Tab-separated table of C-alpha atoms in Angstrom:
chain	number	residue	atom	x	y	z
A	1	UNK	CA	-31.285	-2.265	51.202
A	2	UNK	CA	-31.520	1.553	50.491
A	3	UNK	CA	-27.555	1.913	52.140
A	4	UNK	CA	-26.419	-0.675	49.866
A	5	UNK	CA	-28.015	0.529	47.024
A	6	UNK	CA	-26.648	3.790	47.415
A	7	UNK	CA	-22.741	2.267	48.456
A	8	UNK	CA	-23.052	0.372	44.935
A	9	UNK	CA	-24.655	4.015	42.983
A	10	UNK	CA	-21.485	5.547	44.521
A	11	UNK	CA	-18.850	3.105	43.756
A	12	UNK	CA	-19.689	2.992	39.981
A	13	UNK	CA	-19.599	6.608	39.816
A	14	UNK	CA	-16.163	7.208	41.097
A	15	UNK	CA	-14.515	4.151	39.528
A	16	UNK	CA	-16.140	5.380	36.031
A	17	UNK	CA	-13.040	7.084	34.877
A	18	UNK	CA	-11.109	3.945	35.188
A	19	UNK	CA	-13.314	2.389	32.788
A	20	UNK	CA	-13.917	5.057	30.247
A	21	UNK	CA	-10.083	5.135	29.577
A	22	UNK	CA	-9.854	1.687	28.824
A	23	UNK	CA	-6.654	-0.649	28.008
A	24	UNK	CA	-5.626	1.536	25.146
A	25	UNK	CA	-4.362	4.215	27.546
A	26	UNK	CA	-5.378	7.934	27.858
A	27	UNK	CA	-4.844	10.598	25.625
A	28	UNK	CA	-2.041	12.701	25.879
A	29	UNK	CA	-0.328	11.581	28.572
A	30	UNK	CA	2.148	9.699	27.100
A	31	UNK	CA	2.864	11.603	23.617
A	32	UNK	CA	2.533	14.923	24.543
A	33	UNK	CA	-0.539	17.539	25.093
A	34	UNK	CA	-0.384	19.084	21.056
A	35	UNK	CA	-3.091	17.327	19.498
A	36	UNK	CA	-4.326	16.741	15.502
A	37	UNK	CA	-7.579	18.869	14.781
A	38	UNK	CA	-8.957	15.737	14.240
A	39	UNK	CA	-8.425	14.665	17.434
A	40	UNK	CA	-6.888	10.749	18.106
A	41	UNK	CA	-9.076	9.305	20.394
A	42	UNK	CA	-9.861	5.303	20.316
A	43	UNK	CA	-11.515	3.018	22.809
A	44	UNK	CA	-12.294	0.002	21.101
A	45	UNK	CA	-8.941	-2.753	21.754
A	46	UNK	CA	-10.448	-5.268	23.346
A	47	UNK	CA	-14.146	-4.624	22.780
A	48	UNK	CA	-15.108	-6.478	19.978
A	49	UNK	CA	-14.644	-6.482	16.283
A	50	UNK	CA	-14.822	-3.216	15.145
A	51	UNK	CA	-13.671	-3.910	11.569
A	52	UNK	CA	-9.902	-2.332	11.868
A	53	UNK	CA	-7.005	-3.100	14.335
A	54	UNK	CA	-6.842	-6.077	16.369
A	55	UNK	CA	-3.991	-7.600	15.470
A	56	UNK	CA	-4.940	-7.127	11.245
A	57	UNK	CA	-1.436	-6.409	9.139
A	58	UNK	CA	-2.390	-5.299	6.235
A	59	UNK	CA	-1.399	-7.008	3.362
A	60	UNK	CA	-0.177	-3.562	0.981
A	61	UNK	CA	0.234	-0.060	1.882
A	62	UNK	CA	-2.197	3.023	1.026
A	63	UNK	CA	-2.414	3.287	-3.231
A	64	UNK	CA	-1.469	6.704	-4.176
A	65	UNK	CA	-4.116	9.420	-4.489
A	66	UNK	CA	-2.013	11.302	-7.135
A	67	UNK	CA	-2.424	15.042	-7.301
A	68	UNK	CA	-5.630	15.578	-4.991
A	69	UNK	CA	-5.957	18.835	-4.558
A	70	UNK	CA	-5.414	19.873	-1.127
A	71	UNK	CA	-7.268	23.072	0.805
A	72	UNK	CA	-6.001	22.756	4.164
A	73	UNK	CA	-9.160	19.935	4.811
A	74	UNK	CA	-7.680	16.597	6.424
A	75	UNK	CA	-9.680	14.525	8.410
A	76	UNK	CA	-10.189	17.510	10.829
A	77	UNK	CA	-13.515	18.187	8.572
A	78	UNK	CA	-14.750	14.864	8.375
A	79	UNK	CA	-16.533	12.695	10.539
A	80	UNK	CA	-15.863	9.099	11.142
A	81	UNK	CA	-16.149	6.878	8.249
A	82	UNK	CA	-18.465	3.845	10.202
A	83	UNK	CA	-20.073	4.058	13.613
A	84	UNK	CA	-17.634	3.459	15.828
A	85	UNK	CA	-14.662	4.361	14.126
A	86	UNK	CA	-12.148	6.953	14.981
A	87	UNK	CA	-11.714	10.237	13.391
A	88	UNK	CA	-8.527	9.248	12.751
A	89	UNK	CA	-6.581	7.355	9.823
A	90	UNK	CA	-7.244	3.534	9.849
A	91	UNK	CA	-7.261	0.860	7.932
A	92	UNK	CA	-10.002	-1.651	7.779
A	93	UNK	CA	-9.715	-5.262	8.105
A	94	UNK	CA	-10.576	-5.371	3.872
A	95	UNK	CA	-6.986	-3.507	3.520
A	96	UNK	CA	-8.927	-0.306	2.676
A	97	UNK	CA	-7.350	2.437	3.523
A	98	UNK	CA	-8.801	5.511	5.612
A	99	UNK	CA	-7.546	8.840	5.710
A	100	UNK	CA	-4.646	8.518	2.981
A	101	UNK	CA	-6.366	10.600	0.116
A	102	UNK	CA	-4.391	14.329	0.487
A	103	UNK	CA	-2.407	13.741	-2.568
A	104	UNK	CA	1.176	14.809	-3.179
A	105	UNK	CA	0.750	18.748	-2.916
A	106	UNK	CA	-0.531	17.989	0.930
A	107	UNK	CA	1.637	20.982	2.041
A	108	UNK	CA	1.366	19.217	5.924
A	109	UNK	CA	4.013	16.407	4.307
A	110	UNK	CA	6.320	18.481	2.827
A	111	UNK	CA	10.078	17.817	3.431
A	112	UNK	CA	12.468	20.454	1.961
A	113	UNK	CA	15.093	17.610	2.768
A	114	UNK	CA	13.454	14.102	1.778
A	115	UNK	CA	14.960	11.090	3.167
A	116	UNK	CA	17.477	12.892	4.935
A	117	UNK	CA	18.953	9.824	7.377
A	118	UNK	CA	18.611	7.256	4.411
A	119	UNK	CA	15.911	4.874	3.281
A	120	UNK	CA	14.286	2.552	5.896
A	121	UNK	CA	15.555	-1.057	4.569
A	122	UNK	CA	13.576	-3.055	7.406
A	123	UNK	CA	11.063	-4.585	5.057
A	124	UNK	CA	7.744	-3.451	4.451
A	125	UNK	CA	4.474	-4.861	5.444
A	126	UNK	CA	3.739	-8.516	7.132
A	127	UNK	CA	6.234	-10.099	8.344
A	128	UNK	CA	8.563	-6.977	9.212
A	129	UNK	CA	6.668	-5.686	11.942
A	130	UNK	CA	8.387	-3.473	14.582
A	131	UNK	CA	7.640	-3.834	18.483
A	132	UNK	CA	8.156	-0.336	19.773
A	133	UNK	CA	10.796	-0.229	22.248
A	134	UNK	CA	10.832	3.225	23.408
A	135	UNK	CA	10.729	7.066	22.080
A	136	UNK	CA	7.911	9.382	22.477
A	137	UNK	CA	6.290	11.219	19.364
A	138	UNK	CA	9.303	13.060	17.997
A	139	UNK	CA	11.809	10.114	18.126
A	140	UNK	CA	11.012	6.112	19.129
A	141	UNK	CA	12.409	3.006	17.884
A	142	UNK	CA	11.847	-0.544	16.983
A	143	UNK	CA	13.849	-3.468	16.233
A	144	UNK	CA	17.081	-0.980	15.713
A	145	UNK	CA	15.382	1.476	13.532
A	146	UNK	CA	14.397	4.986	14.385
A	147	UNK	CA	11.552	7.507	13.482
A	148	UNK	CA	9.807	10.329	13.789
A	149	UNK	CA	5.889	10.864	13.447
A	150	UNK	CA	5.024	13.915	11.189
A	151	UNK	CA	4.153	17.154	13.389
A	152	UNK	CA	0.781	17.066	11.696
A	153	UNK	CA	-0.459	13.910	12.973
A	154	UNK	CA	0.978	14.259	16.618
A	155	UNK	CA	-3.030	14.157	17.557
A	156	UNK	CA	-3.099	10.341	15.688
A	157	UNK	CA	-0.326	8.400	18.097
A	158	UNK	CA	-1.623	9.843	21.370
A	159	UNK	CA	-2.711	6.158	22.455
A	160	UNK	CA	0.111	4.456	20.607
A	161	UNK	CA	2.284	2.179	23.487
A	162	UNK	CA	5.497	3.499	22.897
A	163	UNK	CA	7.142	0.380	24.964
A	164	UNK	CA	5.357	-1.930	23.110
A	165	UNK	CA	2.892	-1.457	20.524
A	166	UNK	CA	3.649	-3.531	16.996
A	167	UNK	CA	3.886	-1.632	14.060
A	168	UNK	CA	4.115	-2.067	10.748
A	169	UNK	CA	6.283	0.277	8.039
A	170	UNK	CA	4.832	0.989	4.199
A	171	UNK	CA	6.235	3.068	1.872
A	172	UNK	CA	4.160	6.392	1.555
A	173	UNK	CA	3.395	6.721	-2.541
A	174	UNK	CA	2.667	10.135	-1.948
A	175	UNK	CA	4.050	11.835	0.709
A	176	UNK	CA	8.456	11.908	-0.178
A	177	UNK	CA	10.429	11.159	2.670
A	178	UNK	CA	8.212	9.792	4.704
A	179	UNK	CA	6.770	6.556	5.722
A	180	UNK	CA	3.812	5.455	6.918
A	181	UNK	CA	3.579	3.423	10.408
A	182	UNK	CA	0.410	1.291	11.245
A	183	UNK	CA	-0.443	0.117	14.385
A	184	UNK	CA	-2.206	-3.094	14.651
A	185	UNK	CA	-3.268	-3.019	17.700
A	186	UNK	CA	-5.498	-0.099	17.439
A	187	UNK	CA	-5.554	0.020	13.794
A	188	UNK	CA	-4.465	3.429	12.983
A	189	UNK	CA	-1.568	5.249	11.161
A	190	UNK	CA	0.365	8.052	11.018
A	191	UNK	CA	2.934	9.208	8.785
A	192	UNK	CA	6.708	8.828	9.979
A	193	UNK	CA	10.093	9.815	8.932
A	194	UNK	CA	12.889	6.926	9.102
A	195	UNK	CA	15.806	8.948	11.635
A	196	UNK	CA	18.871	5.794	11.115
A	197	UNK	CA	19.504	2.671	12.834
């Protein structure tokens, strides 16, 4: 009894790390080792009903936060909103959005060139979502469009699925030139710059 005891104490302890990275993937393994100051990190697809992700498109994009003055803070000096929620930008299943509040003088966002390649004209929102198709970080595409996450939230898309994840584009009322991309399945954002079709 004591040998299989100890066989079983064993076997959870090396197959641990298995588990604790979950279905969502690691961290930076697939988008690159820089991270956000805020980190990325999520481990909740497929455990239950954490109030954001899962499948939820939200219904309307982030409302602008206007002139919010902007001191270098971010999310990186925060802590998550709710137990169990990332230290990341999210949006719960109520639409409410996490995270969005910099405000146009968010030097992180700014483009000296906004809109460069055009203005996205996929749709916006449910019923225009994207399945990724490929791309890392700095470049992927969906459904014939290309983008680019902002450097600043590298650290947010380090467990996106870049082969398959569905996203969803809104327009960003603060940020100009750029985008924001939610994805449903793990409920976060980042913001993105449309590169062409």
């Amino acid at each position: 009894m004591r040998r299989l005891l100890g066989t079983l104490v064993i076997l959870l302890i090396v197959s641990q790390p298995a588990f604790a990275q979950g279905r969502g993937g690691g961290g930076g393994g697939r988008g690159g080792g820089v991270s956000h100051p805020a980190g990325g990190g999520m481990s909740h697809p497929g455990g239950g009903n954490p109030g954001f992700g899962g499948g939820h498109i939200p219904a309307h994009g982030p409302a602008p936060a206007g002139n919010a003055p902007h001191g270098g803070g971010g999310l990186e000096h925060r802590q998550p909103d709710m137990p169990g929620h990332p230290n990341a930008p999210h949006v719960h299943h109520d639409d409410h959005w996490v995270g969005h509040d910099s405000g146009r003088n968010d030097s992180h966002y700014h483009l000296d060139h906004p809109f460069e390649h055009g203005h996205f004209d996929g749709g916006f929102g449910p019923g225009h979502e994207l399945r990724l198709e490929g791309g890392n970080r700095e470049r992927f595409w969906g459904n014939g469009f290309y983008f680019g996450v902002a450097p600043y939230d590298y650290g947010f898309v380090n467990g996106w699925l870049w082969d398959s994840d569905p996203i969803a584009i809104y327009e960003d009322p603060d940020h100009d030139g750029y985008y924001v991309a939610y994805n449903s399945r793990l409920g976060t954002y980042a913001h993105v710059q449309y590169l062409d079709k």
